[in-house]
Amino acid sequence: MAAKGKVGIIGSGLIGRGWAMLFAASGYEVCLFDILPEQVSGALDNIKMRLHDLQKAGLLRGSLTADEQFGLISGCSDFNAACQGALHIQECVPENLELKRKIFSQLDAVADDNVVLSSSTSCILPSKIFTGLKHVKQCIVAHPVNPPYYVPLVELIPHPETDPSTMDRTRALMVEIGQSPVSLKKEVDGFALNRIQYAIIAESWRLIQDGVMSPEDVDTVMSAGLGRRYAFIGPLEVMHLNAEGMKSYIERYGETMQRVLSTFGPIPDFSGPALEQVDTAMTSRTPSTPEALTERRRWRDARLTGLARLQSDMDNS
Ligand code: NAI
């Protein structure tokens, strides 16, 4: 079986493993590197087990078997060897600017003129990581959502000097591996997902802080209400469908939206009694212990998998 090409992954923690599985599912040869060799061997054991579990459950992505996919993934104890000949290198080291800058200067030194150098950063701006690099035109942020195997969104954010072809190639690669890329035309703090997520968190917090609702009920507004629609259509399309089109929605609800929005308070400080109340509500369902959190994440992933399967069945019917 000939691989499609090589992808280097720098950092084999949670996100590095997720990317490795996605690329291998599409037939790419993956080289995993980590500063800690035991992280690489742990990652390989974990990936092998997960691929076989997914195969047993009929949920493996792509057309290759679990063994074939695992056969495409290898560990690398040498940074240069992980990067050599790669068409795409995905950095997945901890969220620390100095560390990311160090990794990208190492990548800059070994990169040829074709490889895409991509960071998984959740919230560091591309201009902070890539400015001054010789290969800045080939640099991009490709921010996945955890767990990437079940949640397909990838945000693509360019540095002001990123070449449009780097965005195009990365977008095409993400589509090819079954993810759903969105492109930001320029960098903005928080990118798109976290800006929208933080707006939701802020208002959720205010409703609790102001004594309007319990934390459990606030979460139900999303899980049993807005989230049901948002799994299939975004807020703009919700508007379009909830009236006779977008302009009709604005005619009917524009003033109401402005009135309600004008009552939103200042940014919460996420501390004090509101924090205690939210923490008590969350820990009463899922204690903050590694075992309980792992168990609840498994529950979440099973549901995300079911949703992904439902969506793919509906799209194909
Ligand atoms: P992690 O802590 O699970 O894994 C980081 C890995 O990088 C570890 O295995 C560590 O040994 C390795 N590492 C540290 N220094 C290194 C170096 N100099 N060279 C090579 N490897 C090195 O972190 P995680 O959660 O996988 O996050 C990685 C990146 O992905 C971060 O930038 C994070 O913000 C981003 N991200 C994380 C998400 C999440 O939910 N965990 C979601 C989306 C993006």
Coordinates of C-alpha atoms in Angstrom, one line a residue, residues 88-225:
H88 CA 2.7 19.1 5.9
I89 CA 4.1 19.5 9.4
Q90 CA 1.6 20.0 12.2
E91 CA 2.9 21.4 15.5
C92 CA 1.1 20.2 18.6
V93 CA 3.3 21.3 21.5
P94 CA 1.8 22.9 24.7
E95 CA 0.2 26.3 24.4
N96 CA 3.3 28.5 25.2
L97 CA 4.5 31.2 22.9
E98 CA 8.2 30.9 23.6
L99 CA 8.0 27.1 23.0
K100 CA 6.0 27.5 19.8
R101 CA 8.5 30.2 18.5
K102 CA 11.4 27.9 19.3
I103 CA 9.7 25.0 17.4
F104 CA 9.0 27.2 14.4
S105 CA 12.5 28.5 14.2
Q106 CA 13.7 24.9 14.2
L107 CA 11.2 24.1 11.5
D108 CA 12.2 27.2 9.5
A109 CA 15.8 25.9 9.5
V110 CA 14.9 22.5 8.1
A111 CA 11.9 23.4 5.8
D112 CA 12.1 23.2 2.1
D113 CA 10.1 25.7 -0.1
N114 CA 7.1 23.4 -0.4
V115 CA 6.1 22.1 3.0
V116 CA 3.3 23.8 4.9
L117 CA 4.2 24.6 8.5
S118 CA 1.1 24.5 10.6
S119 CA 0.4 25.2 14.3
S120 CA -2.5 23.7 16.3
T121 CA -2.5 26.7 18.7
S122 CA -5.9 27.5 20.3
C123 CA -5.3 31.1 20.8
I124 CA -1.9 32.5 20.0
L125 CA -2.0 34.8 17.0
P126 CA 0.0 33.8 13.9
S127 CA 1.9 37.1 13.9
K128 CA 3.2 36.2 17.4
I129 CA 4.6 32.8 16.3
F130 CA 5.6 33.3 12.6
T131 CA 6.9 36.9 12.2
G132 CA 10.5 37.0 11.0
L133 CA 10.6 33.4 9.7
K134 CA 12.2 32.8 6.4
H135 CA 9.4 30.5 5.4
V136 CA 6.6 32.7 6.8
K137 CA 4.7 32.4 3.5
Q138 CA 4.3 28.7 4.2
C139 CA 3.1 29.2 7.8
I140 CA -0.5 28.9 9.0
V141 CA -2.5 28.1 12.1
A142 CA -4.8 25.1 11.7
H143 CA -6.8 25.0 15.0
P144 CA -8.7 21.8 15.5
V145 CA -11.5 21.2 18.0
N146 CA -11.2 18.6 20.6
P147 CA -11.8 15.7 20.0
P148 CA -10.8 16.2 16.3
Y149 CA -11.8 12.7 15.3
Y150 CA -15.5 13.4 16.2
V151 CA -15.7 17.2 15.7
P152 CA -14.6 18.1 12.2
L153 CA -14.2 21.9 12.4
V154 CA -10.7 23.3 11.7
E155 CA -10.1 27.0 11.8
L156 CA -7.4 28.2 9.4
I157 CA -5.8 31.5 10.2
P158 CA -3.1 33.2 8.1
H159 CA -0.2 35.4 9.1
P160 CA -0.4 38.7 7.2
E161 CA 2.4 37.3 5.0
T162 CA 1.0 33.8 4.5
D163 CA 0.8 33.0 0.8
P164 CA -2.8 32.4 -0.4
S165 CA -1.6 29.1 -1.8
T166 CA -0.7 27.9 1.7
M167 CA -4.3 28.6 2.8
D168 CA -5.7 26.9 -0.3
R169 CA -3.5 23.8 0.1
T170 CA -4.3 23.4 3.8
R171 CA -8.0 23.9 3.2
A172 CA -7.9 21.2 0.5
L173 CA -6.0 18.9 2.7
M174 CA -8.4 19.3 5.6
V175 CA -11.4 18.6 3.3
E176 CA -9.5 15.5 2.0
I177 CA -9.0 14.1 5.5
G178 CA -12.7 14.6 6.2
Q179 CA -12.6 17.8 8.4
S180 CA -14.6 20.9 7.9
P181 CA -12.2 23.9 7.4
V182 CA -13.2 27.5 7.8
S183 CA -10.8 30.3 6.7
L184 CA -10.3 33.5 8.6
K185 CA -9.3 36.3 6.2
K186 CA -7.1 37.9 8.8
E187 CA -6.0 37.1 12.4
V188 CA -8.2 38.1 15.3
D189 CA -7.8 37.4 19.0
G190 CA -9.7 34.2 20.0
F191 CA -10.1 33.3 16.3
A192 CA -13.8 32.5 15.5
L193 CA -14.7 29.5 17.6
N194 CA -13.5 31.0 20.9
R195 CA -14.9 34.4 20.2
I196 CA -18.4 32.9 19.7
Q197 CA -17.9 30.4 22.6
Y198 CA -16.8 33.2 25.0
A199 CA -19.8 35.3 24.1
I200 CA -22.0 32.3 25.0
I201 CA -20.0 31.6 28.2
A202 CA -20.2 35.3 29.3
E203 CA -24.0 35.5 29.0
S204 CA -24.4 32.0 30.6
W205 CA -22.4 33.3 33.5
R206 CA -24.4 36.5 33.9
L207 CA -27.6 34.6 34.0
I208 CA -26.2 32.6 37.0
Q209 CA -24.5 35.6 38.6
D210 CA -27.7 37.7 38.4
G211 CA -29.7 34.9 40.1
V212 CA -31.8 34.3 37.0
M213 CA -31.1 30.6 36.5
S214 CA -29.3 27.6 37.9
P215 CA -26.1 26.4 36.1
E216 CA -27.8 23.1 35.2
D217 CA -30.7 25.0 33.5
V218 CA -28.3 27.3 31.6
D219 CA -26.5 24.2 30.2
T220 CA -29.9 22.8 29.2
V221 CA -30.7 25.9 27.2
M222 CA -27.8 24.9 24.9
S223 CA -27.9 21.1 25.0
A224 CA -31.7 20.8 24.6
G225 CA -32.4 24.0 22.8

